[in-house]
């Protein structure tokens, strides 16, 4: 006992054994694959099917109603191997046919269409009644007007389910014999219609080509022309987009590689030595070991480089329109990217720990000022630092900036100066050196490497415009805060130059004779006329 | 294997000529055509013929008409066109020339 399939070949119904059906279907499909490059492929297939039907007809009789595998074998013997159908003058055609029955795919449904079969295709894909999809599209048409665009777009990009296998894929059914049987049964009624129709029509066309009735043909033709034009536009657009993507990708990649390898100059102090501040020297400043620098460089290359390479790759793909097993490339790119991320995160954690402990080392100095004239508080003149500070004021306020002097292996930073009232009766200068490290010991060493000087005469206190960091090779947020405490009644003049180092003095107090009065600077009454020092 | 291929190529070269020849006498259905060719041992399987007929039809050398069949799908009956006749005459001539040339080489 065997299960049989009812099959319609060229308009004739046959009962055929399952295995025989499989073999016949394979045979026809294989012929089709050999004919892919041949003009009039569908017509040839139709001819072959007609001949097969005729021969099968001779194999059945009143007593033998079912086609079996022997019948199919004998027909294949008569018709010849699929390779012999290949483009005729050339027998060396050895193309492998490609067929994949797998997951559900989105196709337009040609058997159940109103315009292009998009709605029924969607319905098939989601296993719902096409009516609902059509209602949604109709509503979208009236409400947003976007229904038309979406419809045309889907029509443009979606292939039509032509073969039985494609139709099964469309419905998402496993391509087994029962489903094919059902599908073929459904097709039977359609084919009968076609068969009736095709006798009336142009004889030089095959049954397949002229399958649809006249009702849709005018709309379909107009839309088809429109879509063809649209397709060309889309193609051109995609190519342009691809070129743009490639360019963007290449530029970014070059820029990125350039900054990693060489690095640009960020700032320079001409008078105190050139300080080149490139990306790689930045890495050296914050990362402990060369191994970690290598790791983070590699990590960044992967983290940034891979997305850029993917942009270029997609651009190339768009231009040439080829399809690849994106999954292989995608997965390997993604895992490399993750590896890059892990490297970066690892080094980042290490770097963070290098900043975990903060130490402030204060140094107190007494400033003696016994003469009557006011104490003149000034900053040693350094044109390049001044102009730099003036230029970068907004960024400067955190004063964590450290320039590295390449030849002298020391760093330069700008101190923050606060002038306030003193609780004692003498002038006190306190210099806070601050730095960070992995632990207290390291942070203390880093803090003690900071050097900051001042000079004092009878009437002047001149502060240095910058502090230096000896053996400077790691940036650990070194900074200097200067606290100058002025006792009650003490007279001072604060140089205008302090303006940029300071936020404790009112703007209009600079350059004037001031006196400390009740914890605040006030302008001294001008008894002696004004001979303000500056 | 190579010998078979060469033989097949030789046969294929004259297939068109033979089809036109057969059809010049009377219109024919594919299976009649095939039977005649098979009798002459020109082809072994039918498959070879379909792409060839299709091409000749597309070139305008052949035409066909449909005929209902009692025992199966409607049949295509192929017929030669005037262009086909002209082509056949030329082919006949070059066939004679070919025979002469080949024979002259073979008799050396």
PDB file of C-alpha atoms in Angstrom, chain A residues 19-290:
ATOM      1  CA  UNK A  19       8.229   8.649  -4.403  1.00  0.00           C
ATOM      2  CA  UNK A  20       7.515   8.896  -8.101  1.00  0.00           C
ATOM      3  CA  UNK A  21       6.166  12.395  -7.608  1.00  0.00           C
ATOM      4  CA  UNK A  22       9.294  13.460  -5.756  1.00  0.00           C
ATOM      5  CA  UNK A  23      11.469  12.118  -8.489  1.00  0.00           C
ATOM      6  CA  UNK A  24       9.477  13.808 -11.223  1.00  0.00           C
ATOM      7  CA  UNK A  25       9.447  17.131  -9.393  1.00  0.00           C
ATOM      8  CA  UNK A  26      13.188  16.927  -8.885  1.00  0.00           C
ATOM      9  CA  UNK A  27      13.668  16.070 -12.514  1.00  0.00           C
ATOM     10  CA  UNK A  28      11.695  19.056 -13.765  1.00  0.00           C
ATOM     11  CA  UNK A  29      13.371  21.376 -11.291  1.00  0.00           C
ATOM     12  CA  UNK A  30      16.766  20.130 -12.355  1.00  0.00           C
ATOM     13  CA  UNK A  31      15.960  20.752 -15.995  1.00  0.00           C
ATOM     14  CA  UNK A  32      14.876  24.219 -15.013  1.00  0.00           C
ATOM     15  CA  UNK A  33      18.157  24.855 -13.280  1.00  0.00           C
ATOM     16  CA  UNK A  34      20.051  23.793 -16.377  1.00  0.00           C
ATOM     17  CA  UNK A  35      18.016  26.173 -18.470  1.00  0.00           C
ATOM     18  CA  UNK A  36      18.432  29.237 -16.280  1.00  0.00           C
ATOM     19  CA  UNK A  37      20.490  31.076 -18.842  1.00  0.00           C
ATOM     20  CA  UNK A  38      18.426  29.952 -21.799  1.00  0.00           C
ATOM     21  CA  UNK A  39      15.915  32.244 -23.388  1.00  0.00           C
ATOM     22  CA  UNK A  40      12.353  30.925 -23.341  1.00  0.00           C
ATOM     23  CA  UNK A  41      12.997  28.705 -20.355  1.00  0.00           C
ATOM     24  CA  UNK A  42       9.393  28.678 -19.207  1.00  0.00           C
ATOM     25  CA  UNK A  43       8.172  27.728 -22.621  1.00  0.00           C
ATOM     26  CA  UNK A  44      10.631  24.876 -22.874  1.00  0.00           C
ATOM     27  CA  UNK A  45       9.581  23.639 -19.445  1.00  0.00           C
ATOM     28  CA  UNK A  46       5.944  23.865 -20.491  1.00  0.00           C
ATOM     29  CA  UNK A  47       6.742  21.819 -23.604  1.00  0.00           C
ATOM     30  CA  UNK A  48       8.580  19.253 -21.544  1.00  0.00           C
ATOM     31  CA  UNK A  49       5.738  19.026 -19.050  1.00  0.00           C
ATOM     32  CA  UNK A  50       3.244  18.575 -21.871  1.00  0.00           C
ATOM     33  CA  UNK A  51       5.326  15.782 -23.303  1.00  0.00           C
ATOM     34  CA  UNK A  52       5.705  14.168 -19.893  1.00  0.00           C
ATOM     35  CA  UNK A  53       1.944  14.352 -19.428  1.00  0.00           C
ATOM     36  CA  UNK A  54       1.422  12.715 -22.774  1.00  0.00           C
ATOM     37  CA  UNK A  55       3.803   9.912 -22.010  1.00  0.00           C
ATOM     38  CA  UNK A  56       2.320   9.406 -18.581  1.00  0.00           C
ATOM     39  CA  UNK A  57      -1.077   9.182 -20.174  1.00  0.00           C
ATOM     40  CA  UNK A  58       0.106   6.159 -22.087  1.00  0.00           C
ATOM     41  CA  UNK A  59       1.224   4.505 -18.874  1.00  0.00           C
ATOM     42  CA  UNK A  60      -2.189   4.473 -17.250  1.00  0.00           C
ATOM     43  CA  UNK A  61      -5.127   2.322 -18.121  1.00  0.00           C
ATOM     44  CA  UNK A  62      -8.364   1.075 -16.581  1.00  0.00           C
ATOM     45  CA  UNK A  63      -6.464  -1.474 -14.549  1.00  0.00           C
ATOM     46  CA  UNK A  64      -3.391   0.625 -13.777  1.00  0.00           C
ATOM     47  CA  UNK A  65      -4.504   3.961 -12.553  1.00  0.00           C
ATOM     48  CA  UNK A  66      -1.465   5.143 -10.630  1.00  0.00           C
ATOM     49  CA  UNK A  67       1.864   6.310 -11.974  1.00  0.00           C
ATOM     50  CA  UNK A  68       4.710   4.557 -10.187  1.00  0.00           C
ATOM     51  CA  UNK A  69       8.415   5.216  -9.987  1.00  0.00           C
ATOM     52  CA  UNK A  70       9.218   2.814 -12.828  1.00  0.00           C
ATOM     53  CA  UNK A  71       7.016   4.858 -15.119  1.00  0.00           C
ATOM     54  CA  UNK A  72       8.834   8.006 -14.164  1.00  0.00           C
ATOM     55  CA  UNK A  73      12.188   6.279 -14.639  1.00  0.00           C
ATOM     56  CA  UNK A  74      11.277   5.150 -18.116  1.00  0.00           C
ATOM     57  CA  UNK A  75      10.140   8.636 -19.043  1.00  0.00           C
ATOM     58  CA  UNK A  76      13.352  10.139 -17.766  1.00  0.00           C
ATOM     59  CA  UNK A  77      15.226   7.562 -19.839  1.00  0.00           C
ATOM     60  CA  UNK A  78      13.361   8.688 -22.943  1.00  0.00           C
ATOM     61  CA  UNK A  79      13.641  12.394 -22.242  1.00  0.00           C
ATOM     62  CA  UNK A  80      17.268  12.245 -21.237  1.00  0.00           C
ATOM     63  CA  UNK A  81      19.290  13.566 -18.328  1.00  0.00           C
ATOM     64  CA  UNK A  82      18.727  17.166 -17.315  1.00  0.00           C
ATOM     65  CA  UNK A  83      22.260  17.994 -18.437  1.00  0.00           C
ATOM     66  CA  UNK A  84      21.213  17.240 -22.000  1.00  0.00           C
ATOM     67  CA  UNK A  85      18.756  20.082 -21.838  1.00  0.00           C
ATOM     68  CA  UNK A  86      21.565  22.460 -21.115  1.00  0.00           C
ATOM     69  CA  UNK A  87      22.403  25.232 -23.531  1.00  0.00           C
ATOM     70  CA  UNK A  88      22.573  23.129 -26.613  1.00  0.00           C
ATOM     71  CA  UNK A  89      25.846  23.686 -28.412  1.00  0.00           C
ATOM     72  CA  UNK A  90      27.791  23.319 -25.217  1.00  0.00           C
ATOM     73  CA  UNK A  91      27.694  20.015 -23.420  1.00  0.00           C
ATOM     74  CA  UNK A  92      30.152  20.953 -20.727  1.00  0.00           C
ATOM     75  CA  UNK A  93      27.521  22.635 -18.683  1.00  0.00           C
ATOM     76  CA  UNK A  94      27.791  21.261 -15.206  1.00  0.00           C
ATOM     77  CA  UNK A  95      25.873  23.737 -13.139  1.00  0.00           C
ATOM     78  CA  UNK A  96      24.650  22.576  -9.813  1.00  0.00           C
ATOM     79  CA  UNK A  97      21.130  23.477  -9.129  1.00  0.00           C
ATOM     80  CA  UNK A  98      20.425  25.461  -6.035  1.00  0.00           C
ATOM     81  CA  UNK A  99      17.380  24.821  -4.031  1.00  0.00           C
ATOM     82  CA  UNK A 100      16.607  25.459  -0.456  1.00  0.00           C
ATOM     83  CA  UNK A 101      13.447  24.676   1.307  1.00  0.00           C
ATOM     84  CA  UNK A 102      13.702  26.091   4.748  1.00  0.00           C
ATOM     85  CA  UNK A 103      12.123  28.699   6.907  1.00  0.00           C
ATOM     86  CA  UNK A 104       9.132  30.818   6.166  1.00  0.00           C
ATOM     87  CA  UNK A 105       9.759  33.572   3.693  1.00  0.00           C
ATOM     88  CA  UNK A 106       7.871  36.609   2.624  1.00  0.00           C
ATOM     89  CA  UNK A 107       6.578  36.282  -0.924  1.00  0.00           C
ATOM     90  CA  UNK A 108       3.857  38.000  -2.836  1.00  0.00           C
ATOM     91  CA  UNK A 109       0.985  35.610  -3.365  1.00  0.00           C
ATOM     92  CA  UNK A 110       0.082  35.487  -7.061  1.00  0.00           C
ATOM     93  CA  UNK A 111      -2.871  33.169  -6.537  1.00  0.00           C
ATOM     94  CA  UNK A 112      -4.751  35.399  -4.197  1.00  0.00           C
ATOM     95  CA  UNK A 113      -4.084  38.902  -5.329  1.00  0.00           C
ATOM     96  CA  UNK A 114      -6.064  42.056  -5.884  1.00  0.00           C
ATOM     97  CA  UNK A 115      -3.254  44.248  -7.157  1.00  0.00           C
ATOM     98  CA  UNK A 116       0.161  42.801  -6.559  1.00  0.00           C
ATOM     99  CA  UNK A 117      -0.386  40.093  -3.960  1.00  0.00           C
ATOM    100  CA  UNK A 118       1.402  42.030  -1.233  1.00  0.00           C
ATOM    101  CA  UNK A 119      -1.449  41.922   1.271  1.00  0.00           C
ATOM    102  CA  UNK A 120      -2.078  38.229   0.822  1.00  0.00           C
ATOM    103  CA  UNK A 121       1.671  37.678   1.087  1.00  0.00           C
ATOM    104  CA  UNK A 122       1.735  39.488   4.421  1.00  0.00           C
ATOM    105  CA  UNK A 123      -1.338  37.543   5.501  1.00  0.00           C
ATOM    106  CA  UNK A 124       0.375  34.296   4.576  1.00  0.00           C
ATOM    107  CA  UNK A 125       3.446  35.284   6.472  1.00  0.00           C
ATOM    108  CA  UNK A 126       1.536  36.059   9.649  1.00  0.00           C
ATOM    109  CA  UNK A 127      -1.068  33.382   9.134  1.00  0.00           C
ATOM    110  CA  UNK A 128      -4.020  35.712   9.135  1.00  0.00           C
ATOM    111  CA  UNK A 129      -6.875  36.441   6.792  1.00  0.00           C
ATOM    112  CA  UNK A 130      -5.713  38.707   3.935  1.00  0.00           C
ATOM    113  CA  UNK A 131      -8.907  40.701   4.360  1.00  0.00           C
ATOM    114  CA  UNK A 132      -7.584  42.237   7.570  1.00  0.00           C
ATOM    115  CA  UNK A 133      -4.311  43.242   5.949  1.00  0.00           C
ATOM    116  CA  UNK A 134      -6.213  44.804   3.076  1.00  0.00           C
ATOM    117  CA  UNK A 135      -8.412  46.732   5.480  1.00  0.00           C
ATOM    118  CA  UNK A 136      -5.312  48.034   7.269  1.00  0.00           C
ATOM    119  CA  UNK A 137      -3.783  49.129   3.969  1.00  0.00           C
ATOM    120  CA  UNK A 138      -7.034  50.725   2.871  1.00  0.00           C
ATOM    121  CA  UNK A 139      -7.279  52.644   6.143  1.00  0.00           C
ATOM    122  CA  UNK A 140      -3.609  53.656   5.873  1.00  0.00           C
ATOM    123  CA  UNK A 141      -4.378  54.922   2.389  1.00  0.00           C
ATOM    124  CA  UNK A 142      -7.035  57.283   3.655  1.00  0.00           C
ATOM    125  CA  UNK A 143      -5.576  58.268   6.966  1.00  0.00           C
ATOM    126  CA  UNK A 144      -1.960  58.815   6.138  1.00  0.00           C
ATOM    127  CA  UNK A 145      -1.738  58.291   2.422  1.00  0.00           C
ATOM    128  CA  UNK A 146       1.315  56.246   3.315  1.00  0.00           C
ATOM    129  CA  UNK A 147      -0.396  52.986   2.470  1.00  0.00           C
ATOM    130  CA  UNK A 148       0.345  53.499  -1.218  1.00  0.00           C
ATOM    131  CA  UNK A 149       4.022  54.115  -0.671  1.00  0.00           C
ATOM    132  CA  UNK A 150       4.396  51.199   1.679  1.00  0.00           C
ATOM    133  CA  UNK A 151       2.501  48.971  -0.697  1.00  0.00           C
ATOM    134  CA  UNK A 152       4.625  49.963  -3.672  1.00  0.00           C
ATOM    135  CA  UNK A 153       7.773  49.579  -1.629  1.00  0.00           C
ATOM    136  CA  UNK A 154       6.806  46.085  -0.545  1.00  0.00           C
ATOM    137  CA  UNK A 155       5.814  45.218  -4.083  1.00  0.00           C
ATOM    138  CA  UNK A 156       9.182  46.421  -5.262  1.00  0.00           C
ATOM    139  CA  UNK A 157      11.280  44.450  -2.861  1.00  0.00           C
ATOM    140  CA  UNK A 158       9.291  41.266  -2.528  1.00  0.00           C
ATOM    141  CA  UNK A 159       9.558  38.404  -4.975  1.00  0.00           C
ATOM    142  CA  UNK A 160       6.487  36.594  -6.165  1.00  0.00           C
ATOM    143  CA  UNK A 161       5.998  32.986  -5.147  1.00  0.00           C
ATOM    144  CA  UNK A 162       6.137  31.210  -8.487  1.00  0.00           C
ATOM    145  CA  UNK A 163       6.995  27.606  -7.899  1.00  0.00           C
ATOM    146  CA  UNK A 164       5.284  25.165  -5.601  1.00  0.00           C
ATOM    147  CA  UNK A 165       8.291  25.172  -3.340  1.00  0.00           C
ATOM    148  CA  UNK A 166       8.230  28.952  -3.092  1.00  0.00           C
ATOM    149  CA  UNK A 167       4.541  28.902  -2.332  1.00  0.00           C
ATOM    150  CA  UNK A 168       5.135  26.464   0.461  1.00  0.00           C
ATOM    151  CA  UNK A 169       7.945  28.620   1.773  1.00  0.00           C
ATOM    152  CA  UNK A 170       5.565  31.545   1.639  1.00  0.00           C
ATOM    153  CA  UNK A 171       3.072  29.746   3.799  1.00  0.00           C
ATOM    154  CA  UNK A 172       5.818  28.523   6.049  1.00  0.00           C
ATOM    155  CA  UNK A 173       4.905  24.916   5.729  1.00  0.00           C
ATOM    156  CA  UNK A 174       7.491  22.229   5.777  1.00  0.00           C
ATOM    157  CA  UNK A 175       8.123  21.027   2.281  1.00  0.00           C
ATOM    158  CA  UNK A 176       6.914  17.514   2.756  1.00  0.00           C
ATOM    159  CA  UNK A 177       4.747  15.492   0.514  1.00  0.00           C
ATOM    160  CA  UNK A 178       1.487  16.146   2.331  1.00  0.00           C
ATOM    161  CA  UNK A 179       1.873  19.857   2.064  1.00  0.00           C
ATOM    162  CA  UNK A 180       2.900  19.667  -1.535  1.00  0.00           C
ATOM    163  CA  UNK A 181      -0.130  17.534  -2.157  1.00  0.00           C
ATOM    164  CA  UNK A 182      -2.417  20.059  -0.605  1.00  0.00           C
ATOM    165  CA  UNK A 183      -0.719  22.897  -2.364  1.00  0.00           C
ATOM    166  CA  UNK A 184      -0.997  21.114  -5.668  1.00  0.00           C
ATOM    167  CA  UNK A 185      -4.680  20.488  -5.056  1.00  0.00           C
ATOM    168  CA  UNK A 186      -5.186  24.163  -4.416  1.00  0.00           C
ATOM    169  CA  UNK A 187      -3.330  24.915  -7.559  1.00  0.00           C
ATOM    170  CA  UNK A 188      -5.421  22.560  -9.578  1.00  0.00           C
ATOM    171  CA  UNK A 189      -8.411  24.843  -9.763  1.00  0.00           C
ATOM    172  CA  UNK A 190      -6.195  27.746 -10.714  1.00  0.00           C
ATOM    173  CA  UNK A 191      -4.504  25.760 -13.435  1.00  0.00           C
ATOM    174  CA  UNK A 192      -7.796  24.703 -14.913  1.00  0.00           C
ATOM    175  CA  UNK A 193      -8.665  28.334 -15.334  1.00  0.00           C
ATOM    176  CA  UNK A 194      -5.342  28.999 -16.941  1.00  0.00           C
ATOM    177  CA  UNK A 195      -5.760  26.071 -19.203  1.00  0.00           C
ATOM    178  CA  UNK A 196      -9.081  27.337 -20.448  1.00  0.00           C
ATOM    179  CA  UNK A 197      -7.653  30.792 -20.879  1.00  0.00           C
ATOM    180  CA  UNK A 198      -4.537  29.904 -22.717  1.00  0.00           C
ATOM    181  CA  UNK A 199      -6.162  28.387 -25.766  1.00  0.00           C
ATOM    182  CA  UNK A 200      -7.676  31.684 -26.640  1.00  0.00           C
ATOM    183  CA  UNK A 201      -4.464  33.551 -26.219  1.00  0.00           C
ATOM    184  CA  UNK A 202      -1.272  34.141 -28.075  1.00  0.00           C
ATOM    185  CA  UNK A 203       0.067  30.742 -28.808  1.00  0.00           C
ATOM    186  CA  UNK A 204       3.676  31.719 -28.553  1.00  0.00           C
ATOM    187  CA  UNK A 205       3.418  32.282 -24.841  1.00  0.00           C
ATOM    188  CA  UNK A 206       3.595  29.571 -22.312  1.00  0.00           C
ATOM    189  CA  UNK A 207       0.852  28.687 -19.905  1.00  0.00           C
ATOM    190  CA  UNK A 208       2.760  30.118 -16.988  1.00  0.00           C
ATOM    191  CA  UNK A 209       3.345  33.553 -18.418  1.00  0.00           C
ATOM    192  CA  UNK A 210      -0.263  34.189 -19.285  1.00  0.00           C
ATOM    193  CA  UNK A 211      -1.742  33.106 -16.083  1.00  0.00           C
ATOM    194  CA  UNK A 212      -3.666  36.115 -14.995  1.00  0.00           C
ATOM    195  CA  UNK A 213      -6.906  37.484 -16.160  1.00  0.00           C
ATOM    196  CA  UNK A 214      -7.502  40.763 -17.843  1.00  0.00           C
ATOM    197  CA  UNK A 215      -9.103  42.589 -14.940  1.00  0.00           C
ATOM    198  CA  UNK A 216      -5.789  43.476 -13.295  1.00  0.00           C
ATOM    199  CA  UNK A 217      -3.703  43.765 -16.406  1.00  0.00           C
ATOM    200  CA  UNK A 218      -4.015  47.512 -17.063  1.00  0.00           C
ATOM    201  CA  UNK A 219      -3.286  48.604 -13.504  1.00  0.00           C
ATOM    202  CA  UNK A 220      -0.606  46.004 -13.382  1.00  0.00           C
ATOM    203  CA  UNK A 221       1.071  47.255 -16.534  1.00  0.00           C
ATOM    204  CA  UNK A 222       1.067  50.866 -15.402  1.00  0.00           C
ATOM    205  CA  UNK A 223       2.368  49.944 -11.998  1.00  0.00           C
ATOM    206  CA  UNK A 224       4.922  47.659 -13.583  1.00  0.00           C
ATOM    207  CA  UNK A 225       6.339  50.462 -15.722  1.00  0.00           C
ATOM    208  CA  UNK A 226       6.328  52.770 -12.740  1.00  0.00           C
ATOM    209  CA  UNK A 227       8.062  50.180 -10.632  1.00  0.00           C
ATOM    210  CA  UNK A 228      10.688  49.552 -13.277  1.00  0.00           C
ATOM    211  CA  UNK A 229      11.552  53.252 -13.309  1.00  0.00           C
ATOM    212  CA  UNK A 230      11.481  53.304  -9.526  1.00  0.00           C
ATOM    213  CA  UNK A 231      13.738  50.276  -9.420  1.00  0.00           C
ATOM    214  CA  UNK A 232      16.310  52.046 -11.563  1.00  0.00           C
ATOM    215  CA  UNK A 233      16.156  55.069  -9.284  1.00  0.00           C
ATOM    216  CA  UNK A 234      16.468  52.926  -6.214  1.00  0.00           C
ATOM    217  CA  UNK A 235      19.416  51.109  -7.750  1.00  0.00           C
ATOM    218  CA  UNK A 236      21.192  54.372  -8.560  1.00  0.00           C
ATOM    219  CA  UNK A 237      20.418  55.685  -5.094  1.00  0.00           C
ATOM    220  CA  UNK A 238      21.737  52.544  -3.497  1.00  0.00           C
ATOM    221  CA  UNK A 239      24.948  52.766  -5.520  1.00  0.00           C
ATOM    222  CA  UNK A 240      25.441  56.414  -4.572  1.00  0.00           C
ATOM    223  CA  UNK A 241      24.753  55.552  -0.962  1.00  0.00           C
ATOM    224  CA  UNK A 242      27.257  52.725  -1.199  1.00  0.00           C
ATOM    225  CA  UNK A 243      29.939  55.040  -2.558  1.00  0.00           C
ATOM    226  CA  UNK A 244      29.202  57.574   0.192  1.00  0.00           C
ATOM    227  CA  UNK A 245      29.429  54.840   2.807  1.00  0.00           C
ATOM    228  CA  UNK A 246      32.748  53.627   1.455  1.00  0.00           C
ATOM    229  CA  UNK A 247      34.167  57.132   1.507  1.00  0.00           C
ATOM    230  CA  UNK A 248      32.920  57.866   5.000  1.00  0.00           C
ATOM    231  CA  UNK A 249      34.270  54.563   6.226  1.00  0.00           C
ATOM    232  CA  UNK A 250      37.680  55.041   4.632  1.00  0.00           C
ATOM    233  CA  UNK A 251      38.043  58.610   5.858  1.00  0.00           C
ATOM    234  CA  UNK A 252      37.054  57.757   9.384  1.00  0.00           C
ATOM    235  CA  UNK A 253      39.335  54.738   9.348  1.00  0.00           C
ATOM    236  CA  UNK A 254      42.319  56.743   8.146  1.00  0.00           C
ATOM    237  CA  UNK A 255      41.624  59.463  10.675  1.00  0.00           C
ATOM    238  CA  UNK A 256      41.210  56.964  13.452  1.00  0.00           C
ATOM    239  CA  UNK A 257      44.327  54.973  12.588  1.00  0.00           C
ATOM    240  CA  UNK A 258      46.239  58.219  12.240  1.00  0.00           C
ATOM    241  CA  UNK A 259      45.256  59.425  15.695  1.00  0.00           C
ATOM    242  CA  UNK A 260      46.067  56.063  17.265  1.00  0.00           C
ATOM    243  CA  UNK A 261      49.437  55.666  15.623  1.00  0.00           C
ATOM    244  CA  UNK A 262      50.757  59.192  15.370  1.00  0.00           C
ATOM    245  CA  UNK A 263      48.427  61.535  17.132  1.00  0.00           C
ATOM    246  CA  UNK A 264      47.938  65.224  16.612  1.00  0.00           C
ATOM    247  CA  UNK A 265      49.497  68.028  18.533  1.00  0.00           C
ATOM    248  CA  UNK A 266      47.028  69.427  20.987  1.00  0.00           C
ATOM    249  CA  UNK A 267      48.865  72.221  22.662  1.00  0.00           C
ATOM    250  CA  UNK A 268      52.282  73.739  22.985  1.00  0.00           C
ATOM    251  CA  UNK A 269      53.889  76.220  25.342  1.00  0.00           C
ATOM    252  CA  UNK A 270      56.661  77.803  23.413  1.00  0.00           C
ATOM    253  CA  UNK A 271      58.474  79.513  26.237  1.00  0.00           C
ATOM    254  CA  UNK A 272      58.585  76.647  28.634  1.00  0.00           C
ATOM    255  CA  UNK A 273      59.165  74.048  25.977  1.00  0.00           C
ATOM    256  CA  UNK A 274      57.023  72.371  23.441  1.00  0.00           C
ATOM    257  CA  UNK A 275      54.466  70.013  24.859  1.00  0.00           C
ATOM    258  CA  UNK A 276      53.113  67.646  22.319  1.00  0.00           C
ATOM    259  CA  UNK A 277      49.990  66.038  23.479  1.00  0.00           C
ATOM    260  CA  UNK A 278      49.027  63.247  21.134  1.00  0.00           C
ATOM    261  CA  UNK A 279      46.632  60.404  21.602  1.00  0.00           C
ATOM    262  CA  UNK A 280      49.415  57.895  22.098  1.00  0.00           C
ATOM    263  CA  UNK A 281      51.238  60.099  24.609  1.00  0.00           C
ATOM    264  CA  UNK A 282      47.908  60.566  26.370  1.00  0.00           C
ATOM    265  CA  UNK A 283      47.607  56.788  26.668  1.00  0.00           C
ATOM    266  CA  UNK A 284      51.147  56.635  28.014  1.00  0.00           C
ATOM    267  CA  UNK A 285      50.293  59.295  30.565  1.00  0.00           C
ATOM    268  CA  UNK A 286      47.306  57.531  32.039  1.00  0.00           C
ATOM    269  CA  UNK A 287      48.100  53.842  31.575  1.00  0.00           C
ATOM    270  CA  UNK A 288      50.576  52.070  33.829  1.00  0.00           C
ATOM    271  CA  UNK A 289      52.269  49.446  31.706  1.00  0.00           C
ATOM    272  CA  UNK A 290      53.218  49.152  28.029  1.00  0.00           C
TER     273      UNK A 290
END
